[in-house]
């Protein structure tokens, strides 16, 4: 992976290439997502029908008392009407299409009801003359019975539509959130598995915090895209298209007036997109600097305190913090202008509609219910446009996060195992290095033409100055890194022909910096391997003298272990590492500076544990303290990446070479310390 601040790589607000890759994760759940789209279509229908039902209630029933009617003789009415006196009154809109009133003495007569000075008057044309009759409250109730019943039915239908919309919204949101979480869960697992497949050299180059961000923050940003944008975008489209169709069908003239502000919205949206992207980029880059500064200063807080640099570092952080504040305020300015601007434009559209439509209502050319429905539809029309700011921000963040995630996933994993790996069973433990060359970077060789042999059951120690290549040798045996040239054999088999998991199952490693996981003592010994029973855990701990301090802990083997085992001493962590290695019963034991920085009392326990651990196993030891390896069967001296001397402790001292010089240096240091201690006493 390239070495740069990935937080600064933002890409586009929408990238078709990245989107295609993101959509692949939805394939296993396409049925659920399709169901969400169908539900959104129905939900949109329930949203659209509500203003229309209100329009029908207003125009066809609430304001329908003065509607034109025809008066029939009983039995002549083509459809059921309102029986009043000795005649039947039928509203013209109730009549079937193409109905002709006819002529003659029984032909229907026109009539209507007027509202004058708080009174209702029935106006009928009878034989060329107009008769007017004031209606009582009971008479009005008769003419209203049909409207009241219809309004009740429409109210119930409206309630059913709202209830259906609520239920479907709940189901849709639940399914969508569930699907989104499943997709993100799968993505997190894929990222984690990919991280496990990467070589250690990758982790040498990339900070842990950045990788944790990929698995947590970036996947959360994608979750928002899947749930808040991807599927809900269909609802916005359905709603906008549906509103346009309904409004055009309801009243073409009012619809054109309502849509007059759309070009203005389009221009404002384009300007916002450009400004928001620049502001977002600035905020992300400043935030990346803040995070990097915080991580660095918190990690180095001890040094800051020791050298009294608190004020200096505070001033440095203040400058970075002010830059972030300025960038954030710039972003707020962009969003603070866009949202009110869209609100202003929607208010302008509403004002135009009220001005133009209200005039048509007063002129009797448009019904009031139509105007009321248009006002509702205009408010619904601008709702998804107003949500554009949030959706755009989510998409911007999602594209940036997906770019970083795919950059990680595209990082080449370590070399794969051979198609048909060799089966070795439990090895005897013979290790051979044959002309091995190795470099972490290019041809900056750490090991140069290294050759040696360790026989089964031997204890072999590696010594040398810091950076000589001792730890690299240990890492290569377990294929933590791949060699550049030469061969490493285990019982005569090239380790590259052995599957990694099988090879490492036979190697137990105890390092100087013992890593303990959050949990308890027992789980840190067995490492969640259920094949290792509690009895075996107890036996391993007793065998390496770890049982002594474990039983003194509150909870014993179930005592809580906090992150990295900070509540335990170095010696206690080392003893747990020995117990862990013994519990897994490896054929090859590797000790990498396992006895460094240990107090005298604990070292005695560890030396006793070591003597037990190495029995019957090939043991490789890396040590700076030569006093701990004097009993080794073989000592290999590494100097500047090459094998310089091989022999036992006494043989190497007799040669008076590099090992002898190292021994003298440590012996003088021990004498000086002892002498200093005596003077102090």
XYZ file of C-alpha atoms in Angstrom:
681
model
C 0.000 0.000 0.000
C 1.362 3.446 -0.832
C 2.665 5.498 2.035
C 0.468 8.614 2.155
C -2.354 10.056 4.185
C -5.261 8.103 2.742
C -7.710 10.396 4.501
C -6.754 13.055 1.975
C -7.695 10.924 -1.032
C -11.310 11.812 -1.687
C -11.908 10.983 -5.330
C -15.295 11.932 -6.755
C -18.684 12.297 -5.135
C -19.696 9.452 -7.439
C -17.321 7.031 -9.120
C -18.896 4.436 -11.425
C -15.942 2.067 -11.063
C -16.103 2.098 -7.280
C -19.893 1.856 -7.318
C -19.770 -1.299 -9.453
C -17.483 -2.924 -6.902
C -19.695 -1.802 -4.028
C -22.794 -3.200 -5.726
C -21.163 -6.648 -5.911
C -21.541 -6.889 -2.147
C -25.316 -6.489 -2.527
C -25.696 -9.471 -4.896
C -26.348 -12.077 -2.133
C -29.131 -9.850 -0.811
C -30.680 -8.696 -4.095
C -34.058 -10.218 -3.201
C -34.237 -8.243 0.050
C -33.148 -5.054 -1.690
C -35.697 -5.639 -4.459
C -38.362 -6.106 -1.792
C -37.292 -2.765 -0.274
C -37.665 -1.079 -3.669
C -41.140 -2.590 -4.115
C -42.109 -1.448 -0.618
C -40.795 2.032 -1.388
C -42.942 2.092 -4.516
C -46.032 1.273 -2.450
C -45.009 3.747 0.269
C -44.641 6.439 -2.376
C -48.146 5.593 -3.547
C -49.501 6.084 -0.022
C -47.712 9.452 0.151
C -49.109 10.550 -3.204
C -52.672 9.447 -2.520
C -53.081 11.480 0.670
C -53.279 14.981 -0.926
C -55.458 13.551 -3.701
C -57.955 12.084 -1.218
C -58.024 15.444 0.573
C -58.711 17.166 -2.749
C -61.662 14.823 -3.425
C -63.051 15.419 0.063
C -62.863 19.210 -0.371
C -64.089 19.578 -3.949
C -66.527 16.686 -4.252
C -68.061 16.796 -0.786
C -67.103 19.598 1.634
C -67.588 22.356 -0.995
C -70.156 20.410 -3.057
C -73.376 21.779 -1.522
C -73.681 24.409 -4.243
C -72.892 22.016 -7.087
C -75.358 21.972 -10.081
C -78.142 19.373 -9.808
C -80.925 17.920 -11.925
C -84.379 17.368 -10.443
C -86.142 14.123 -11.461
C -89.588 12.759 -10.899
C -89.390 9.723 -8.599
C -88.488 6.676 -10.658
C -86.913 8.670 -13.522
C -83.495 9.212 -11.909
C -80.699 7.311 -13.750
C -78.663 6.942 -10.524
C -79.624 7.138 -6.841
C -79.968 10.728 -5.646
C -81.184 12.860 -2.745
C -84.882 12.494 -2.009
C -86.330 15.861 -1.010
C -90.058 16.435 -0.965
C -91.706 14.748 -3.928
C -88.633 14.909 -6.151
C -85.155 13.339 -6.468
C -82.095 15.618 -6.747
C -79.042 14.242 -8.566
C -75.749 16.129 -8.867
C -74.495 16.408 -12.409
C -71.119 14.789 -11.579
C -72.981 11.685 -10.385
C -74.587 11.164 -13.790
C -73.075 8.594 -16.141
C -71.016 9.863 -19.068
C -73.092 10.604 -22.141
C -76.315 10.978 -20.221
C -78.891 13.196 -22.025
C -81.633 14.815 -19.908
C -84.116 14.689 -22.816
C -87.199 16.872 -23.249
C -90.842 16.705 -22.394
C -92.970 17.154 -19.291
C -90.919 14.614 -17.277
C -87.555 16.026 -18.329
C -85.289 16.852 -15.366
C -85.019 20.464 -14.289
C -81.836 22.276 -13.194
C -81.347 23.256 -9.567
C -78.678 24.354 -7.129
C -78.231 25.577 -3.537
C -77.004 29.074 -2.731
C -75.517 30.303 0.534
C -76.866 33.813 1.188
C -76.376 35.770 4.425
C -75.794 32.602 6.472
C -78.890 30.954 4.962
C -79.129 28.122 2.446
C -81.580 28.655 -0.436
C -82.687 25.978 -2.917
C -82.978 27.474 -6.400
C -85.009 25.533 -9.034
C -86.109 26.398 -12.555
C -89.735 25.279 -13.015
C -91.544 25.847 -16.330
C -89.408 28.814 -17.292
C -89.577 30.467 -13.872
C -87.117 30.376 -10.979
C -88.321 29.365 -7.541
C -86.321 29.936 -4.351
C -86.920 28.076 -1.138
C -85.073 28.632 2.113
C -83.817 25.369 3.612
C -84.015 24.507 7.270
C -81.192 22.841 9.158
C -82.940 19.494 8.720
C -83.264 20.127 4.969
C -79.556 20.948 4.708
C -78.743 17.783 6.665
C -80.633 15.725 4.090
C -78.652 17.264 1.241
C -75.443 16.695 3.284
C -76.047 13.051 4.245
C -74.274 11.714 1.185
C -71.329 14.119 1.613
C -70.942 13.315 5.314
C -70.881 9.588 4.608
C -68.398 10.097 1.764
C -66.116 12.295 3.910
C -66.138 9.644 6.656
C -65.187 6.980 4.109
C -62.443 9.201 2.681
C -61.135 9.926 6.193
C -61.027 6.192 6.932
C -59.313 5.580 3.584
C -56.806 8.336 4.383
C -56.181 6.789 7.813
C -55.691 3.367 6.194
C -53.212 4.869 3.693
C -51.236 6.547 6.474
C -51.277 3.388 8.604
C -50.202 1.253 5.645
C -47.437 3.741 4.909
C -46.277 3.591 8.542
C -46.248 -0.228 8.638
C -44.513 -0.553 5.274
C -42.001 2.118 6.284
C -41.179 0.152 9.424
C -40.791 -3.104 7.486
C -38.748 -1.426 4.756
C -36.418 0.359 7.192
C -35.919 -2.824 9.223
C -35.146 -4.948 6.151
C -32.884 -2.285 4.690
C -30.957 -1.767 7.918
C -30.648 -5.518 8.441
C -29.389 -5.989 4.880
C -26.998 -3.067 5.227
C -25.554 -4.472 8.449
C -25.137 -7.910 6.836
C -23.317 -6.374 3.868
C -21.013 -4.368 6.145
C -20.461 -7.394 8.380
C -19.337 -9.411 5.357
C -17.134 -6.559 4.199
C -15.489 -6.226 7.623
C -14.822 -9.960 7.671
C -13.328 -9.807 4.178
C -11.060 -6.912 5.165
C -9.951 -8.669 8.364
C -9.250 -11.928 6.524
C -7.311 -10.021 3.902
C -5.290 -8.315 6.629
C -4.470 -11.716 8.074
C -3.295 -12.868 4.658
C -0.881 -9.963 4.225
C 2.802 -10.342 4.933
C 4.386 -8.870 8.032
C 6.285 -6.413 5.839
C 2.953 -4.744 5.071
C 2.340 -4.136 8.781
C 5.887 -2.852 9.131
C 4.995 -0.028 6.714
C 1.433 0.821 7.775
C 0.299 2.218 11.146
C -2.175 0.123 13.113
C -4.538 3.081 13.592
C -4.956 3.501 9.849
C -5.816 -0.165 9.384
C -8.299 -0.087 12.266
C -9.958 2.908 10.598
C -10.420 0.872 7.417
C -12.310 -1.852 9.287
C -14.430 0.469 11.447
C -14.969 4.078 10.329
C -14.771 3.464 6.585
C -17.174 0.518 6.635
C -19.616 2.580 8.721
C -19.522 5.268 6.034
C -20.435 2.626 3.438
C -23.265 1.396 5.660
C -24.797 4.870 5.495
C -24.555 4.799 1.717
C -26.239 1.391 1.437
C -29.069 2.295 3.813
C -29.607 6.043 3.446
C -28.789 6.653 -0.216
C -28.653 3.574 -2.438
C -32.202 2.228 -1.953
C -33.884 5.400 -0.695
C -32.804 7.056 -3.921
C -35.553 5.007 -5.579
C -38.105 6.582 -3.263
C -36.925 10.061 -4.242
C -37.234 9.168 -7.923
C -40.638 7.507 -7.457
C -41.873 10.498 -5.466
C -40.649 13.146 -7.912
C -41.955 11.310 -10.985
C -45.244 10.511 -9.273
C -45.796 14.133 -8.215
C -45.051 15.416 -11.724
C -47.513 12.945 -13.296
C -50.291 13.612 -10.776
C -49.905 17.390 -10.971
C -49.858 17.430 -14.781
C -52.911 15.208 -14.922
C -54.772 17.187 -12.251
C -54.180 20.640 -13.784
C -51.639 21.178 -16.546
C -51.609 24.962 -16.204
C -50.963 24.984 -12.430
C -48.307 22.284 -12.868
C -46.295 24.441 -15.268
C -46.448 27.349 -12.817
C -45.318 25.063 -9.979
C -42.327 23.785 -11.983
C -41.144 27.264 -12.974
C -38.488 27.274 -10.228
C -36.903 23.927 -11.191
C -34.192 25.529 -13.416
C -33.189 27.748 -10.490
C -32.910 24.677 -8.239
C -30.762 22.933 -10.866
C -28.304 25.856 -11.026
C -28.082 26.138 -7.226
C -27.490 22.368 -6.941
C -24.617 22.413 -9.453
C -22.954 25.315 -7.633
C -23.419 23.552 -4.297
C -21.878 20.324 -5.584
C -18.665 22.095 -6.625
C -18.392 24.215 -3.467
C -19.290 21.334 -1.131
C -16.658 19.041 -2.630
C -13.904 21.611 -2.152
C -15.038 22.352 1.411
C -15.307 18.641 2.222
C -11.815 17.974 0.900
C -10.390 20.776 3.048
C -12.121 19.468 6.197
C -10.896 15.897 5.611
C -7.292 16.946 5.070
C -7.307 19.140 8.195
C -8.948 16.358 10.197
C -6.283 13.914 9.035
C -3.603 16.295 10.324
C -5.365 16.604 13.688
C -5.620 12.817 14.038
C -1.981 12.302 13.087
C -0.844 15.006 15.531
C -2.963 13.591 18.347
C -1.723 10.041 17.777
C 1.886 11.177 17.711
C 1.677 13.382 20.813
C -0.325 10.939 22.915
C 2.076 8.117 22.026
C 5.040 10.315 22.891
C 3.554 11.952 25.989
C 6.306 10.586 28.214
C 8.988 12.283 26.104
C 6.987 15.536 26.027
C 6.820 15.572 29.822
C 10.466 14.623 30.292
C 11.705 17.465 28.069
C 9.044 19.936 29.253
C 7.641 20.572 25.766
C 3.956 20.830 26.743
C 3.583 24.507 25.782
C 5.407 24.090 22.476
C 3.306 21.099 21.475
C 0.125 22.864 22.602
C 0.953 25.812 20.318
C 1.622 23.466 17.406
C -1.694 21.708 17.977
C -3.477 25.065 18.323
C -2.345 26.074 14.831
C -3.564 22.807 13.336
C -6.785 23.046 15.317
C -7.420 26.587 14.025
C -6.910 25.389 10.442
C -9.481 22.665 11.060
C -11.880 25.206 12.567
C -11.540 27.453 9.503
C -12.162 24.508 7.176
C -15.195 23.421 9.194
C -16.620 26.930 9.140
C -16.099 27.042 5.380
C -18.051 23.810 5.032
C -20.784 25.146 7.307
C -21.041 28.271 5.178
C -21.634 26.181 2.072
C -24.310 24.057 3.713
C -25.792 27.059 5.524
C -26.359 28.763 2.158
C -27.655 25.766 0.196
C -30.368 24.558 2.542
C -31.914 28.024 3.126
C -31.575 28.679 -0.616
C -33.635 25.594 -1.463
C -36.120 26.568 1.238
C -36.356 30.038 -0.291
C -36.884 28.619 -3.775
C -39.546 26.204 -2.495
C -41.254 29.148 -0.763
C -41.069 31.079 -4.026
C -42.692 28.166 -5.857
C -45.376 28.039 -3.187
C -45.961 31.807 -3.430
C -46.305 31.593 -7.213
C -48.768 28.745 -6.808
C -50.860 30.619 -4.232
C -50.811 33.812 -6.319
C -51.681 32.194 -9.627
C -53.825 29.333 -8.345
C -55.615 31.532 -5.810
C -56.610 33.895 -8.581
C -57.978 30.989 -10.620
C -59.913 29.737 -7.579
C -61.466 33.187 -7.049
C -62.334 33.305 -10.734
C -64.028 29.936 -10.478
C -61.657 28.293 -12.983
C -59.919 26.033 -10.470
C -61.427 24.200 -7.537
C -60.048 24.964 -4.083
C -59.276 21.276 -3.414
C -57.007 21.198 -6.472
C -55.045 24.189 -5.166
C -54.804 22.575 -1.727
C -53.494 19.324 -3.256
C -50.948 21.256 -5.343
C -49.628 22.993 -2.222
C -49.122 19.584 -0.574
C -47.422 18.140 -3.648
C -45.070 21.119 -3.959
C -43.966 20.632 -0.346
C -43.372 16.916 -1.023
C -41.557 17.751 -4.257
C -38.905 19.861 -2.534
C -38.377 17.435 0.356
C -35.920 15.100 -1.493
C -34.193 18.147 -2.981
C -33.650 19.553 0.505
C -32.253 16.152 1.562
C -29.682 16.413 -1.216
C -27.152 18.040 1.111
C -27.123 15.067 3.458
C -27.120 12.496 0.651
C -24.315 14.277 -1.165
C -22.205 14.335 1.992
C -22.852 10.620 2.548
C -21.909 9.772 -1.044
C -18.757 11.897 -0.821
C -17.699 10.110 2.354
C -18.670 6.685 0.958
C -16.646 7.126 -2.224
C -13.598 8.245 -0.234
C -13.984 5.325 2.183
C -14.530 2.770 -0.586
C -11.424 4.012 -2.397
C -9.334 3.466 0.726
C -10.926 0.061 1.445
C -10.410 -1.236 -2.098
C -6.880 0.113 -2.042
C -6.293 -2.124 0.967
C -8.101 -5.119 -0.557
C -6.112 -4.716 -3.780
C -2.852 -4.912 -1.864
C -1.184 -8.134 -2.932
C -1.391 -10.798 -0.258
C 1.643 -12.814 0.722
C 2.757 -15.632 -1.538
C 0.299 -18.506 -1.548
C 1.126 -22.077 -0.613
C 1.991 -24.566 -3.321
C -1.055 -26.346 -4.856
C -0.185 -29.689 -3.237
C 1.773 -28.999 -0.035
C 3.893 -31.707 1.535
C 2.536 -33.596 4.572
C 5.248 -33.891 7.217
C 3.360 -35.010 10.336
C 5.186 -34.166 13.561
C 8.718 -33.233 12.497
C 11.854 -34.557 14.180
C 13.161 -30.978 14.150
C 16.194 -30.948 11.838
C 16.615 -27.423 10.423
C 18.973 -26.569 7.561
C 19.756 -23.165 6.085
C 21.359 -23.525 2.648
C 22.879 -20.321 1.208
C 19.999 -18.148 2.394
C 19.787 -14.508 1.321
C 17.106 -12.178 2.618
C 16.201 -8.470 2.436
C 13.176 -6.544 3.663
C 13.572 -3.964 0.912
C 15.067 -4.594 -2.520
C 18.662 -5.768 -2.216
C 19.390 -4.174 1.146
C 20.511 -7.583 2.417
C 19.894 -8.468 6.048
C 21.138 -12.061 5.634
C 23.909 -12.930 3.187
C 24.597 -16.499 2.130
C 23.689 -17.964 5.538
C 24.181 -21.717 5.949
C 23.975 -23.884 9.091
C 22.346 -27.051 10.399
C 20.513 -27.699 13.670
C 20.061 -31.380 14.504
C 16.840 -32.769 16.027
C 16.615 -32.060 19.774
C 19.555 -29.632 19.747
C 19.519 -26.272 21.489
C 21.022 -23.715 19.139
C 21.646 -20.110 20.159
C 22.153 -17.102 17.871
C 24.210 -14.182 19.110
C 25.494 -10.998 17.560
C 25.228 -7.248 17.638
C 21.902 -5.478 17.214
C 20.844 -5.588 13.540
C 23.047 -8.572 12.736
C 20.043 -10.602 11.471
C 19.295 -12.937 14.390
C 15.566 -12.208 14.626
C 15.279 -12.347 10.830
C 16.520 -15.949 10.919
C 13.815 -16.818 13.448
C 11.129 -15.111 11.350
C 12.156 -16.963 8.199
C 11.816 -20.380 9.811
C 8.097 -19.793 10.372
C 7.703 -18.204 6.901
C 6.747 -14.869 8.411
C 8.785 -13.534 5.503
C 9.854 -15.340 2.334
C 13.557 -15.779 1.608
C 15.058 -14.119 -1.449
C 17.549 -16.856 -2.351
C 18.589 -20.262 -1.089
C 16.580 -22.871 0.810
C 15.429 -23.635 4.333
C 14.770 -27.316 5.017
C 12.791 -28.947 7.807
C 13.588 -32.668 8.046
C 14.860 -32.428 4.464
C 11.696 -30.753 3.107
C 11.791 -27.206 1.735
C 9.553 -25.163 4.043
C 8.036 -23.443 0.976
C 6.543 -26.836 0.092
C 4.827 -27.043 3.482
C 1.507 -25.280 4.105
C 1.997 -22.299 6.419
C -0.633 -23.380 8.927
C 0.914 -26.844 9.224
C 4.465 -25.498 9.476
C 3.548 -22.986 12.196
C 1.512 -25.555 14.143
C 4.826 -27.289 14.928
C 6.679 -24.112 15.978
C 6.231 -22.454 19.369
C 7.540 -18.907 19.720
C 8.273 -16.998 22.925
C 9.201 -13.361 22.334
C 10.692 -10.701 24.558
C 7.587 -8.518 24.196
C 4.850 -10.983 25.079
C 1.464 -10.064 23.617
C -1.524 -10.907 25.785
C -5.100 -10.572 24.561
C -7.990 -9.115 26.501
C -9.734 -11.946 28.331
C -8.540 -14.165 31.151
C -5.411 -16.135 32.020
C -6.709 -19.466 30.704
C -7.810 -18.074 27.335
C -4.388 -16.468 26.875
C -2.686 -19.807 27.409
C -4.947 -21.824 25.097
C -5.570 -18.933 22.657
C -9.166 -20.119 22.223
C -8.022 -23.558 21.054
C -10.788 -25.751 22.459
C -8.631 -28.855 22.012
C -6.530 -27.593 24.928
C -8.523 -28.553 28.013
C -8.515 -26.782 31.370
C -6.485 -29.677 32.748
C -3.836 -29.206 30.072
C -3.747 -25.455 30.748
C -3.229 -26.107 34.457
C -0.571 -28.730 33.756
C 1.368 -26.416 31.395
C 1.262 -23.530 33.891
C 2.515 -25.698 36.727
C 5.259 -27.177 34.580
C 6.761 -23.757 33.774
C 6.287 -22.335 37.307
C 3.509 -19.923 36.221
C 0.975 -21.548 38.547
C 2.588 -19.866 41.547
C 1.559 -16.327 40.643
C -1.664 -17.312 38.826
C -3.185 -18.844 41.950
C -2.463 -15.635 43.848
C -4.489 -13.551 41.385
C -8.125 -12.706 42.153
C -9.975 -15.273 40.078
C -6.960 -17.493 39.454
C -7.020 -18.855 35.903
C -10.140 -16.785 35.231
C -8.512 -13.537 36.380
C -9.112 -10.670 33.977
C -6.296 -9.788 31.613
C -6.507 -6.238 30.289
C -5.176 -5.018 26.957
C -1.609 -6.254 26.352
C -1.525 -7.577 29.930
C -0.606 -4.216 31.457
C -1.571 -5.389 34.952
C 1.026 -8.180 34.867
C 4.791 -7.824 35.279
C 7.239 -8.643 32.475
C 8.249 -11.850 34.231
C 4.650 -12.972 34.694
C 3.876 -12.326 31.039
C 6.988 -14.290 30.087
C 5.938 -17.274 32.183
C 2.488 -17.186 30.557
C 4.189 -17.222 27.158
C 6.116 -20.348 28.200
C 2.902 -21.980 29.387
C 1.256 -21.062 26.075
C 4.110 -22.603 24.091
C 4.033 -25.804 26.183
C 0.246 -26.131 25.916
C 0.536 -26.237 22.112
C 3.312 -28.869 22.420
C 5.506 -27.697 19.485
C 8.263 -29.802 17.961
C 10.413 -26.691 17.524
C 10.737 -24.029 20.215
C 11.881 -20.509 19.356
C 12.968 -18.108 22.118
C 13.510 -14.557 20.865
C 15.147 -12.565 23.690
C 12.780 -14.393 26.037
C 14.888 -13.756 29.139
C 15.750 -10.088 28.615
C 14.833 -7.431 31.163
C 13.801 -9.925 33.858
C 14.584 -9.563 37.543
C 16.860 -12.103 39.230
C 14.136 -13.986 41.131
C 11.919 -14.333 38.069
C 14.893 -15.265 35.911
C 15.545 -18.247 38.187
C 11.952 -19.422 37.614
C 12.269 -18.831 33.878
C 15.569 -20.696 33.630
C 13.984 -23.644 35.420
C 10.993 -23.447 33.033
C 13.342 -23.258 30.059
C 15.187 -26.378 31.111
C 11.862 -28.243 31.134
C 10.590 -26.727 27.884
C 13.576 -27.622 25.718
C 13.527 -31.331 26.561
C 12.879 -33.396 23.468
C 12.532 -30.329 21.245
C 14.722 -28.541 18.759
C 15.242 -25.157 20.396
C 16.409 -21.949 18.782
C 17.410 -19.102 21.104
C 18.175 -15.483 20.289
C 19.885 -13.799 23.223
C 22.067 -10.818 24.040
C 22.873 -12.041 27.549
C 25.482 -14.717 26.926
C 25.108 -16.068 30.453
C 21.731 -17.557 29.479
C 23.034 -19.633 26.555
C 26.293 -21.092 27.865
C 24.731 -24.543 28.064
C 23.485 -24.491 24.441
C 24.571 -27.402 22.220
C 25.523 -24.987 19.483
C 26.084 -21.229 19.332
C 26.033 -19.441 15.979
C 27.582 -15.972 15.827
C 25.951 -13.670 13.261
C 27.809 -10.535 12.197
C 26.520 -8.139 9.526
C 24.199 -10.761 8.083
C 26.739 -13.573 7.799
C 27.590 -16.620 9.908
C 31.003 -15.886 11.409
C 31.487 -18.519 14.095
C 29.839 -21.815 15.122
C 30.578 -23.902 18.224
C 29.893 -24.447 21.911
C 30.488 -21.784 24.543
C 33.929 -23.101 25.445
C 34.939 -23.683 21.813
C 34.053 -20.143 20.844
C 35.877 -18.650 23.831
C 38.941 -20.650 22.839
C 38.830 -19.164 19.327
C 39.107 -15.661 20.819
C 36.989 -14.248 17.982
C 33.785 -12.210 17.883
C 32.052 -14.303 20.554
C 35.052 -13.894 22.862
C 34.947 -10.109 22.428
C 31.202 -10.035 23.160
C 31.771 -12.150 26.250
C 34.521 -9.839 27.530
C 32.334 -6.767 26.999
C 29.464 -8.281 28.971
C 31.817 -9.656 31.646
C 33.387 -6.212 32.171
C 29.962 -4.604 32.344
C 28.843 -7.119 34.974
C 32.051 -6.517 36.975
C 31.503 -2.740 36.773
C 27.923 -3.083 37.961
C 28.974 -5.342 40.801
C 31.733 -2.929 41.806
C 29.345 0.045 41.672
C 26.897 -1.864 43.811
C 29.560 -2.595 46.444
C 30.572 1.088 46.625
C 26.969 2.110 47.007
C 26.578 -0.278 49.894
